[in-house]
mmCIF file of C-alpha atoms in Angstrom:
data_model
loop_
_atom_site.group_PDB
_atom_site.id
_atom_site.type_symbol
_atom_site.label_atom_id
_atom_site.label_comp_id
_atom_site.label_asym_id
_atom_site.label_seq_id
_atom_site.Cartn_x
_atom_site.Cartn_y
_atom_site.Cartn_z
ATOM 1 C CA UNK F 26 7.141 39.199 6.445
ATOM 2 C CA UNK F 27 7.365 36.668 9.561
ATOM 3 C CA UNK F 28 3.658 34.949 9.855
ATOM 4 C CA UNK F 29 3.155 33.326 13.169
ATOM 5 C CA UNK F 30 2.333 29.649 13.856
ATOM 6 C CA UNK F 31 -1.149 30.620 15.042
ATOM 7 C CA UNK F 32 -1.824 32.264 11.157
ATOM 8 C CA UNK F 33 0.014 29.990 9.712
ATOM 9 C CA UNK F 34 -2.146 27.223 10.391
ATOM 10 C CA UNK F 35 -5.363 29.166 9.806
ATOM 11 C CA UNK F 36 -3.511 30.406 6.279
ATOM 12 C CA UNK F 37 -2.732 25.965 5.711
ATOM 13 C CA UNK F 38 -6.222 25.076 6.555
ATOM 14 C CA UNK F 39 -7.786 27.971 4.246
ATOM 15 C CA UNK F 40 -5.528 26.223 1.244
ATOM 16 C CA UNK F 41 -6.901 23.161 2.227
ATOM 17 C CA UNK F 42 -10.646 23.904 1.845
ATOM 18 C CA UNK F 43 -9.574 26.462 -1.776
ATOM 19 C CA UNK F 44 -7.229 24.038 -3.013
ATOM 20 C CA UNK F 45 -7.597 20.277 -1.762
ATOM 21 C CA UNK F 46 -4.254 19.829 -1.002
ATOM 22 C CA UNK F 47 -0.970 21.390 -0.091
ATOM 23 C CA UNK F 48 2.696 20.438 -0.211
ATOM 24 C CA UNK F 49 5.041 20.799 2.348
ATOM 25 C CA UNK F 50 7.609 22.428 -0.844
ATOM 26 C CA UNK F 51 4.816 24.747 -1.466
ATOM 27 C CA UNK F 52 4.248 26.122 1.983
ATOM 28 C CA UNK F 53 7.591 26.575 2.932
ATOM 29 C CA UNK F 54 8.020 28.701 -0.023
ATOM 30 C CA UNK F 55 5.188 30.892 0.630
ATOM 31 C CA UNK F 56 6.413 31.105 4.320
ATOM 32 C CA UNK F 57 9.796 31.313 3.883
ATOM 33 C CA UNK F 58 10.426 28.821 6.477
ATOM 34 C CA UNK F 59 12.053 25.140 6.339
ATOM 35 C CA UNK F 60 10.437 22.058 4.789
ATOM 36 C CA UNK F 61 11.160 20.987 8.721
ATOM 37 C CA UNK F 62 8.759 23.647 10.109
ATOM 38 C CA UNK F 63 6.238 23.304 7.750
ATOM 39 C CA UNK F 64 6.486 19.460 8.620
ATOM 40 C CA UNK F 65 6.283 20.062 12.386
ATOM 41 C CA UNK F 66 3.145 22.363 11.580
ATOM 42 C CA UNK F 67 1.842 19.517 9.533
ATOM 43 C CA UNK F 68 1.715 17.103 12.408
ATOM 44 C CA UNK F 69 0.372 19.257 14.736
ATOM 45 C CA UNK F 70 -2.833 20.012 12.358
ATOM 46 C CA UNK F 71 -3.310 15.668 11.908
ATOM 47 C CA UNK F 72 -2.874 15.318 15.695
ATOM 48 C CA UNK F 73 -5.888 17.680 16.234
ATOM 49 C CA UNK F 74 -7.537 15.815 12.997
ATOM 50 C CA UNK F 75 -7.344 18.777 11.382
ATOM 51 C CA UNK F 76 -5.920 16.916 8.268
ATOM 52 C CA UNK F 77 -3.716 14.111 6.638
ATOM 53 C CA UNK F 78 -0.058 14.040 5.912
ATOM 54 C CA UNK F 79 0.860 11.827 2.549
ATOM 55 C CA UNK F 80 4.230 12.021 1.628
ATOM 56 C CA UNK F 81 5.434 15.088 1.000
ATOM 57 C CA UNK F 82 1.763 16.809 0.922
ATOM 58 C CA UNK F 83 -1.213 16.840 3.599
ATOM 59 C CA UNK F 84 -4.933 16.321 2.425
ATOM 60 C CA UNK F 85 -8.096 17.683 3.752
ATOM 61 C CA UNK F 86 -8.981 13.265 4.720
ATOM 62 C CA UNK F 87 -7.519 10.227 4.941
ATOM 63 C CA UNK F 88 -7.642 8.975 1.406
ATOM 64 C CA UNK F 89 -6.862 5.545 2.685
ATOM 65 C CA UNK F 90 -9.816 4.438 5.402
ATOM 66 C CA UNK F 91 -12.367 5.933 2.743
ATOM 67 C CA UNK F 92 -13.367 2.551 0.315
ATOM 68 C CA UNK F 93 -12.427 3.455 -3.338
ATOM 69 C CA UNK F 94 -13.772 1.110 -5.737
ATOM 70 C CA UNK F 95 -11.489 -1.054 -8.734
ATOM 71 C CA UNK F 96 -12.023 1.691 -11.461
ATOM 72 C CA UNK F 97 -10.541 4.825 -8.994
ATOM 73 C CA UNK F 98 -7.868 2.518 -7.553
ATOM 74 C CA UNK F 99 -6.631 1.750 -10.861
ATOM 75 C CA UNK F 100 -5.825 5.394 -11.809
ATOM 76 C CA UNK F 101 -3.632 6.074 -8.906
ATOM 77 C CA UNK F 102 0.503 5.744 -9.444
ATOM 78 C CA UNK F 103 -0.628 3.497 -12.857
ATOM 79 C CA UNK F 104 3.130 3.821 -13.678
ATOM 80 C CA UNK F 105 4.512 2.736 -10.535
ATOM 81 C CA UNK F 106 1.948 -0.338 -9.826
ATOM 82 C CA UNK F 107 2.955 -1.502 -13.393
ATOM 83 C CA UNK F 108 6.791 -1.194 -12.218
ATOM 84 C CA UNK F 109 6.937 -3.101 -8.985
ATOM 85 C CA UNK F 110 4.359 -5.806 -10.476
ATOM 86 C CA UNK F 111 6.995 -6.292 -13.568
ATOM 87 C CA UNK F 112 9.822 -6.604 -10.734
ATOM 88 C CA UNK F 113 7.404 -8.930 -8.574
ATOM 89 C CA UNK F 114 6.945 -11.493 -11.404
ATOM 90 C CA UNK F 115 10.594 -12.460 -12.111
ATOM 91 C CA UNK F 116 10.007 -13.498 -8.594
ATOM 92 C CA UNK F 117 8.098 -16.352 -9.608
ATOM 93 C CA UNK F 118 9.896 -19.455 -10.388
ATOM 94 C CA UNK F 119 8.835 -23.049 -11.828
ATOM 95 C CA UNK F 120 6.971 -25.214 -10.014
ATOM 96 C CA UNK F 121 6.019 -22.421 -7.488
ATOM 97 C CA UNK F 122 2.986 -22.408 -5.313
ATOM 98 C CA UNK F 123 1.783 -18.646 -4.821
ATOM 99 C CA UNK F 124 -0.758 -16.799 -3.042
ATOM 100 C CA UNK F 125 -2.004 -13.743 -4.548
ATOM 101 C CA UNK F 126 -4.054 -11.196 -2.234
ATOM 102 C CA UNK F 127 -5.790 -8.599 -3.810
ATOM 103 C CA UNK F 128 -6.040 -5.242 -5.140
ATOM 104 C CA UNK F 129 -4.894 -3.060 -8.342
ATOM 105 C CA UNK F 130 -1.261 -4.138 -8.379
ATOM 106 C CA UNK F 131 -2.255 -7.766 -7.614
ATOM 107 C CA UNK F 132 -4.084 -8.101 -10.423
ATOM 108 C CA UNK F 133 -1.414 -6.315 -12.491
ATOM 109 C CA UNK F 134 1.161 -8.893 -11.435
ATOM 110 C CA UNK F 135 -1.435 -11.583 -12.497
ATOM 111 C CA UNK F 136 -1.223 -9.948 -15.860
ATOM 112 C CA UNK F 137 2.531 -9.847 -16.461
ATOM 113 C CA UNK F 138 2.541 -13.353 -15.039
ATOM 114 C CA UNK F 139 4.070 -15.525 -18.027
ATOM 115 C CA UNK F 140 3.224 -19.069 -18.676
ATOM 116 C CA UNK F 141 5.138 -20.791 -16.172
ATOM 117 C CA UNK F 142 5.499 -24.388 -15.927
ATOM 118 C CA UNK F 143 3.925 -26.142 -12.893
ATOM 119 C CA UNK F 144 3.091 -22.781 -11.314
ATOM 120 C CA UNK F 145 -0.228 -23.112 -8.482
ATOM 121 C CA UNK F 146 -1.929 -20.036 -7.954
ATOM 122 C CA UNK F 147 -4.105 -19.404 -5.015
ATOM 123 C CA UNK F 148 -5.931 -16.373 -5.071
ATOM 124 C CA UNK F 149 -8.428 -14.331 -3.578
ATOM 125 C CA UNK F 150 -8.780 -11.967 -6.307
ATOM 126 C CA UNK F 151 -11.280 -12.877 -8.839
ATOM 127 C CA UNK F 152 -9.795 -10.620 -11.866
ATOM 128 C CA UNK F 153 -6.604 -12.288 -11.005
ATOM 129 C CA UNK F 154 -7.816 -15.805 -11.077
ATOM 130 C CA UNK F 155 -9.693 -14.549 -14.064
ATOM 131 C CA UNK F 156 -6.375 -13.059 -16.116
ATOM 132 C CA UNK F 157 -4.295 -16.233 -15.222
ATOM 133 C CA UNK F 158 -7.080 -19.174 -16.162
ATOM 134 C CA UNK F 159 -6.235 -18.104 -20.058
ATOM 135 C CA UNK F 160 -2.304 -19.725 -18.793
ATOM 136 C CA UNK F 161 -2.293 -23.377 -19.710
ATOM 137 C CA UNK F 162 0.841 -24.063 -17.888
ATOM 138 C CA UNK F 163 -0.526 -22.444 -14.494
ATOM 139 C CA UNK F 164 -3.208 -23.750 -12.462
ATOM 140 C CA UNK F 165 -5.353 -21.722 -10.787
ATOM 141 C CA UNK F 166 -7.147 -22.272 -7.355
ATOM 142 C CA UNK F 167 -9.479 -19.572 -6.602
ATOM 143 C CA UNK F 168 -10.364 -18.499 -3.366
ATOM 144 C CA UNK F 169 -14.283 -18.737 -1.833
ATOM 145 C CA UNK F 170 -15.919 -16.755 -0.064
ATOM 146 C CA UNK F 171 -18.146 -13.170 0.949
ATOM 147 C CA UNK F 172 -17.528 -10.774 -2.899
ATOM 148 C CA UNK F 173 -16.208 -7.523 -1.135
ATOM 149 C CA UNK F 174 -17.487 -5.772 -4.544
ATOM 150 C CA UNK F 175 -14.883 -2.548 -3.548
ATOM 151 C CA UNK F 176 -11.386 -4.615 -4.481
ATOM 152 C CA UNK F 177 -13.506 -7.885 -6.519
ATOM 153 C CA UNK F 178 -12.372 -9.810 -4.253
ATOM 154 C CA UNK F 179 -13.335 -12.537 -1.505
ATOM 155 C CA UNK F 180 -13.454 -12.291 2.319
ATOM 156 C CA UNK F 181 -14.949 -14.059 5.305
ATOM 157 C CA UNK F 182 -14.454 -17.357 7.673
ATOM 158 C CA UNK F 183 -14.892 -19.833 4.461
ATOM 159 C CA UNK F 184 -12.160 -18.139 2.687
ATOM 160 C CA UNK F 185 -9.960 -18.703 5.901
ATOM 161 C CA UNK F 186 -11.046 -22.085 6.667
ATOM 162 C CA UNK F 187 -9.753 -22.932 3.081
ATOM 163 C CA UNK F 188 -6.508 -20.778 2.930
ATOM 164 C CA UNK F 189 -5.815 -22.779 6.488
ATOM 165 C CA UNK F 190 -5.177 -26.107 4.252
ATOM 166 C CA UNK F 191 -2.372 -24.972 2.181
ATOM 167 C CA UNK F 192 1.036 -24.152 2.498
ATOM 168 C CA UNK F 193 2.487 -22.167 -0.118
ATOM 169 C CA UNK F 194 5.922 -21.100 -1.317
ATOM 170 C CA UNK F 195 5.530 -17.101 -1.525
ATOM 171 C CA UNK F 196 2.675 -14.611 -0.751
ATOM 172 C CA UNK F 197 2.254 -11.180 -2.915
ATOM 173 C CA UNK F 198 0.465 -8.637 -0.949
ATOM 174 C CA UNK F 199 -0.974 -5.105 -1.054
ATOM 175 C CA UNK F 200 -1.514 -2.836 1.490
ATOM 176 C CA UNK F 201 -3.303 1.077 1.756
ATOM 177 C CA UNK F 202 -0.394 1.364 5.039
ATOM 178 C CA UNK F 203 2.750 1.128 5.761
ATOM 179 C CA UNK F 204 3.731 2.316 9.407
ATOM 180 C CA UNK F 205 6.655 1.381 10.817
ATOM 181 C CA UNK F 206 5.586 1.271 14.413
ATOM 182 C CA UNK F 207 1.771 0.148 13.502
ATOM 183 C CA UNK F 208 2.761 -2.565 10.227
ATOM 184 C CA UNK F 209 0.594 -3.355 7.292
ATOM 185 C CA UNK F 210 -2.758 -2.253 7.250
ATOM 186 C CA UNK F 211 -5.655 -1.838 5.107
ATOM 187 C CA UNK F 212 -8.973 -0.481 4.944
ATOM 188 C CA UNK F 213 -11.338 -3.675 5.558
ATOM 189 C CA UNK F 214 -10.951 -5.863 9.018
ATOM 190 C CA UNK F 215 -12.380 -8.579 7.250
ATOM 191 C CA UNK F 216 -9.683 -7.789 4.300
ATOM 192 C CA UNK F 217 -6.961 -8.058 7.260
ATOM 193 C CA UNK F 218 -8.502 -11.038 8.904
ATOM 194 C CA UNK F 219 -8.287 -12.943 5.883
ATOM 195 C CA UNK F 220 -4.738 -11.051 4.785
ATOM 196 C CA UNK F 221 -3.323 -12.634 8.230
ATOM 197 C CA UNK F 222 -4.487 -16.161 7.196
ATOM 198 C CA UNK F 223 -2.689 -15.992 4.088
ATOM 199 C CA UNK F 224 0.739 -14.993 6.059
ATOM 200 C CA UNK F 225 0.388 -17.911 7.702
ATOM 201 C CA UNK F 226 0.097 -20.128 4.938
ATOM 202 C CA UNK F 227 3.034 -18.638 3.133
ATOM 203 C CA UNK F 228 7.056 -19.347 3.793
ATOM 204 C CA UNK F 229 7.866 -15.614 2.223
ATOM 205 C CA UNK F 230 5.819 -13.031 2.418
ATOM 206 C CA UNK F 231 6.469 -10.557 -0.352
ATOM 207 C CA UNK F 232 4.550 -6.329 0.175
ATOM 208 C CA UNK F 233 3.833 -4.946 -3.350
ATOM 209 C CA UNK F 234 3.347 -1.208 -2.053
ATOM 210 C CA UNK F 235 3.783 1.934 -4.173
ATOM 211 C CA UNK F 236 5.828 4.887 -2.126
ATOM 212 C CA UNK F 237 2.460 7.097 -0.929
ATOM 213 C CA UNK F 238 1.807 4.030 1.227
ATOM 214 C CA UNK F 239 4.680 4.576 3.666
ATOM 215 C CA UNK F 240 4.030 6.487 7.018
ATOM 216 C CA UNK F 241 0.145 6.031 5.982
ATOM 217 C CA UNK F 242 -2.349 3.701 8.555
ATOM 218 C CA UNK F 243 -5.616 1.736 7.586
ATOM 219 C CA UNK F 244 -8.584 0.696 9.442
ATOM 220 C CA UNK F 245 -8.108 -2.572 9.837
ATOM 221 C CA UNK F 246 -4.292 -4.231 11.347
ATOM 222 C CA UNK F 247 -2.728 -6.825 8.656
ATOM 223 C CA UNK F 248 0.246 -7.889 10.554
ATOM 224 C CA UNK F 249 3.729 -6.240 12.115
ATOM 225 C CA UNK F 250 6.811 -5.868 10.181
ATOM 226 C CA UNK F 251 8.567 -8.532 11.934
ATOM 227 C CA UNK F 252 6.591 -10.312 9.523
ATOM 228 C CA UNK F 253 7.635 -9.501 5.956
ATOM 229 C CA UNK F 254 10.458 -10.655 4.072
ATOM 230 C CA UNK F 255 10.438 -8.265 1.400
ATOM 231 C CA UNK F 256 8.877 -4.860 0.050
ATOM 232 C CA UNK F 257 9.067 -4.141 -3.642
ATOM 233 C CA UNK F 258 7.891 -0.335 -3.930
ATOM 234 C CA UNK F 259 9.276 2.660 -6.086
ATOM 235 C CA UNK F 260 11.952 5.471 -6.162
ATOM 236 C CA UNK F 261 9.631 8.168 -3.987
ATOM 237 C CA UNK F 262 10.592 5.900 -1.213
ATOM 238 C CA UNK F 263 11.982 8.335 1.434
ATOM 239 C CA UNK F 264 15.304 6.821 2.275
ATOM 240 C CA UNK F 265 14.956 7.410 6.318
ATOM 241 C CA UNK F 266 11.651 5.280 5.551
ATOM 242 C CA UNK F 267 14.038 2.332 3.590
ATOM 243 C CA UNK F 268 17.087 2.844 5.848
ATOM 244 C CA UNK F 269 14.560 1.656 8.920
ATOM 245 C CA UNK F 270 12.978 -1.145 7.068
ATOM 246 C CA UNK F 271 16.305 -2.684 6.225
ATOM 247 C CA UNK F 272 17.363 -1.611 10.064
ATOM 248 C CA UNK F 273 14.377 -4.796 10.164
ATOM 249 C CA UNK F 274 15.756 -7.081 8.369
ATOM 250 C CA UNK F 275 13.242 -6.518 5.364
ATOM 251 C CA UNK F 276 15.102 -6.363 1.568
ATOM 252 C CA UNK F 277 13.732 -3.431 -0.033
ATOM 253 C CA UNK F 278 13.518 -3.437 -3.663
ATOM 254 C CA UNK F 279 13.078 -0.356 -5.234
ATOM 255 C CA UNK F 280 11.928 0.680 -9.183
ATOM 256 C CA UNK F 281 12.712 3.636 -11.365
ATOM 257 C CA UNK F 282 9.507 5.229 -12.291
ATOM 258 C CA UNK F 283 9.836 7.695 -15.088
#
């Protein structure tokens, strides 16, 4: 039976406030109409803040401007996180000097981060800098600064005043967004603020970002994408979303997840 757009968004919204979430597979199912429809309907409800689109799905709100804290973060896309840090690491070379943001996949590269000899880690992240101190061969330089207690990490102008005296040879960085018109983003402006510093002070900048990060925007602007050099994510990439990024310039490397 043909449902009209009018009932079909009141019908999408009802699932939304039952359920918690709906998928634009799902819908188009129930509707018997295509996944491009459903999309279309999809981004008519977020434009009137209605909801959120996340790959593939739409959510009542915007999972990525509300703060999470360490222990929830670490429970989302576990498998994926561990996958792109593992591919991040044989990044790393002897002799490096690295800067290591924050965040749950940060601090899982810190942890598959071998002994490497004369490797310099700068880091804002105190778990990170916490995981690689047990390394003899590394030396670690940890970031001062504000505690943002959400991410255990440090923020604020003495942070950037001492980020502003180094150069380093790569920068690993998460983000909650990945737009391509808007750039990087994440959910803190004092996160970003210091997030730009560290861009600066790096000759590669390297995006650890699992796949529901793409077409997704933060509070607070990191940088462009004229910036990065390279994105390491996973296989739910949408290719339109990896075709564009190379379009950029940008090597994408992309990880299997089971």
């Amino acid at each position: 039976m043909y449902i009209n757009i009018g009932d079909r968004h009141k019908i999408i919204l009802d699932k939304l406030k039952t359920k918690g979430f709906v998928t634009v597979l799902e819908l188009s199912e129930e509707f018997k109409v295509s996944a491009v429809t459903i999309r279309k309907d999809l981004k008519h409800l977020e434009e009137l803040n209605l909801l959120f689109r996340s790959h593939g799905k739409a959510v009542p709100t915007n999972p990525y401007t509300q703060e999470k804290t360490v222990t929830e973060k670490e429970k989302i896309h576990r498998s994926e996180k561990t996958g792109i840090a593992s591919k991040a690491s044989k990044l790393i070379l002897p002799n490096d000097s690295i800067i290591l943001a924050s965040g749950t996949t940060i601090t899982e590269l810190a942890a598959q981060i071998p002994p490497i000899k004369g490797l310099t880690v700068l880091t804002a992240s105190l778990n990170a800098a916490l995981i690689l101190s047990k390394l003899n061969d590394v030396e670690v330089i940890q970031i001062g600064g504000l505690i943002r207690k959400s991410s255990s990490s440090v923020i604020g102008p003495l942070g950037e005043k001492m980020l502003s005296e180094f150069t380093c040879s790569k920068l690993f960085l998460g983000v909650d967004g990945i737009d391509l018109d808007f750039g990087l983003t994440t959910t803190s402006s004092m996160e970003a603020s210091i997030n730009q510093i560290m861009i600066k002070s790096a000759q590669k900048i390297i995006i650890l970002a699992d796949s529901s990060k793409f077409g997704r925007k933060g509070f607070g602007r990191i940088c462009g994408l004229e910036e990065v050099d390279q994105i390491i994510t996973d296989s739910g990439i949408e290719d339109s979303y990896k075709k564009e990024l190379i379009k950029l310039g940008i090597e994408v490397i992309v990880i299997d997840v089971d």
